[in-house]
Amino acid sequence: MSASPVKFLKDVEAEAKRVTWPSRKATLVTTGAVLAMATLASIFFFVVDQVIGLGVRELFGLGG
């Protein structure tokens, strides 16, 4: 089953016209939410890593 490149491009164009694109505001709000959650997750994992590291150092007497 093969299709011609011209038919493929016409199908792609028709499909792209059916897409509902988000507004600029929705894109900015979503981007902000993603950046905020990534920041919160990185802070959380940094704190957890520091606590675990402190516990390991205390338990095994390593690092000073």
XYZ file of N, CA and C in Angstrom:
192
model
N 0.849 -1.174 0.000
C 0.000 0.000 0.000
C 0.887 1.227 0.000
N 0.889 1.957 -1.078
C 1.690 3.172 -1.143
C 0.799 4.327 -1.571
N 1.181 5.499 -1.108
C 0.426 6.696 -1.456
C 1.389 7.688 -2.096
N 0.848 8.526 -2.924
C 1.710 9.499 -3.578
C 2.082 10.599 -2.590
N 3.258 11.178 -2.743
C 3.673 12.268 -1.849
C 2.708 13.463 -1.894
N 2.120 13.724 -3.041
C 1.188 14.849 -3.166
C -0.058 14.587 -2.320
N -0.599 13.375 -2.405
C -1.782 13.034 -1.602
C -1.443 13.087 -0.114
N -0.263 12.607 0.236
C 0.158 12.651 1.631
C 0.198 14.093 2.140
N 0.799 14.995 1.374
C 0.892 16.393 1.790
C -0.488 17.047 1.883
N -1.397 16.700 0.989
C -2.756 17.227 1.063
C -3.461 16.718 2.322
N -3.248 15.451 2.649
C -3.842 14.888 3.870
C -3.264 15.567 5.118
N -1.970 15.828 5.106
C -1.338 16.509 6.237
C -1.925 17.908 6.392
N -2.072 18.618 5.307
C -2.648 19.965 5.347
C -4.084 19.934 5.875
N -4.876 18.985 5.402
C -6.264 18.869 5.864
C -6.316 18.554 7.356
N -5.445 17.690 7.820
C -5.420 17.332 9.237
C -4.968 18.510 10.091
N -3.984 19.280 9.619
C -3.491 20.436 10.358
C -4.571 21.503 10.507
N -5.466 21.602 9.532
C -6.558 22.571 9.614
C -7.576 22.180 10.675
N -7.648 20.907 11.014
C -8.606 20.435 12.015
C -8.089 20.589 13.439
N -6.816 20.867 13.596
C -6.220 20.970 14.927
C -6.726 22.229 15.619
N -7.068 22.095 16.898
C -7.445 23.248 17.708
C -6.204 23.709 18.452
N -5.661 24.827 18.049
C -4.432 25.327 18.651
C -4.762 26.140 19.890
N -3.939 26.033 20.948
C -4.202 26.820 22.166
C -3.903 28.295 21.926
N -4.547 29.125 22.728
C -4.292 30.564 22.623
C -2.924 30.879 23.231
N -2.445 32.080 22.961
C -1.159 32.503 23.515
C -1.217 32.494 25.042
N -2.335 32.978 25.596
C -2.480 33.019 27.055
C -2.443 31.610 27.652
N -3.163 30.688 27.040
C -3.180 29.311 27.544
C -1.783 28.691 27.478
N -1.053 28.983 26.413
C 0.303 28.459 26.279
C 1.212 29.014 27.363
N 1.099 30.331 27.625
C 1.936 30.947 28.657
C 1.587 30.430 30.051
N 0.297 30.260 30.332
C -0.121 29.739 31.641
C 0.387 28.314 31.831
N 0.238 27.494 30.823
C 0.702 26.109 30.909
C 2.219 26.043 31.064
N 2.929 26.868 30.304
C 4.391 26.903 30.412
C 4.813 27.332 31.814
N 4.150 28.339 32.347
C 4.457 28.790 33.711
C 4.211 27.699 34.736
N 3.115 26.970 34.581
C 2.805 25.879 35.515
C 3.854 24.776 35.440
N 4.289 24.453 34.238
C 5.313 23.415 34.076
C 6.628 23.865 34.714
N 7.021 25.106 34.470
C 8.265 25.609 35.063
C 8.173 25.656 36.586
N 7.025 26.068 37.123
C 6.849 26.105 38.576
C 6.935 24.702 39.177
N 6.275 23.742 38.552
C 6.317 22.371 39.077
C 7.709 21.766 38.965
N 8.426 22.066 37.888
C 9.795 21.567 37.747
C 10.692 22.171 38.819
N 10.495 23.451 39.111
C 11.278 24.104 40.153
C 10.978 23.495 41.522
N 9.685 23.320 41.821
C 9.316 22.713 43.102
C 9.853 21.291 43.236
N 9.780 20.522 42.166
C 10.293 19.151 42.215
C 11.799 19.146 42.427
N 12.521 20.052 41.770
C 13.979 20.077 41.935
C 14.354 20.489 43.356
N 13.624 21.439 43.931
C 13.894 21.838 45.326
C 13.595 20.677 46.266
N 12.467 20.013 46.058
C 12.108 18.877 46.903
C 13.178 17.791 46.860
N 13.613 17.411 45.656
C 14.607 16.341 45.551
C 15.976 16.782 46.073
N 16.308 18.061 45.963
C 17.550 18.563 46.545
C 17.516 18.413 48.064
N 16.394 18.811 48.675
C 16.270 18.714 50.132
C 16.309 17.252 50.572
N 15.595 16.390 49.888
C 15.595 14.966 50.232
C 17.003 14.389 50.100
N 17.715 14.754 49.043
C 19.082 14.284 48.844
C 19.999 14.745 49.978
N 19.839 15.992 50.395
C 20.670 16.504 51.486
C 20.371 15.781 52.797
N 19.094 15.523 53.066
C 18.709 14.821 54.299
C 19.246 13.391 54.280
N 19.107 12.709 53.176
C 19.618 11.340 53.082
C 21.135 11.344 53.214
N 21.808 12.291 52.565
C 23.265 12.389 52.677
C 23.698 12.635 54.106
N 22.994 13.515 54.804
C 23.310 13.786 56.207
C 23.122 12.528 57.048
N 22.033 11.807 56.792
C 21.793 10.568 57.533
C 22.874 9.535 57.287
N 23.319 9.387 56.058
C 24.374 8.423 55.734
C 25.686 8.834 56.393
N 25.990 10.130 56.346
C 27.239 10.597 56.976
C 27.211 10.362 58.479
N 26.064 10.634 59.105
C 25.945 10.406 60.545
C 26.011 8.922 60.887
N 25.374 8.106 60.069
C 25.304 6.670 60.340
C 26.681 6.018 60.187
N 27.411 6.396 59.151
C 28.691 5.756 58.884
C 29.886 6.597 59.291
N 29.679 7.807 59.807
C 30.769 8.652 60.242
C 31.692 9.083 59.116
N 31.122 9.328 57.947
C 31.934 9.712 56.792
C 31.885 11.218 56.578
N 32.910 11.765 55.973
C 32.896 13.128 55.491
C 33.047 14.194 56.547
N 33.673 13.883 57.648
C 34.012 14.983 58.501
C 33.471 15.000 59.843
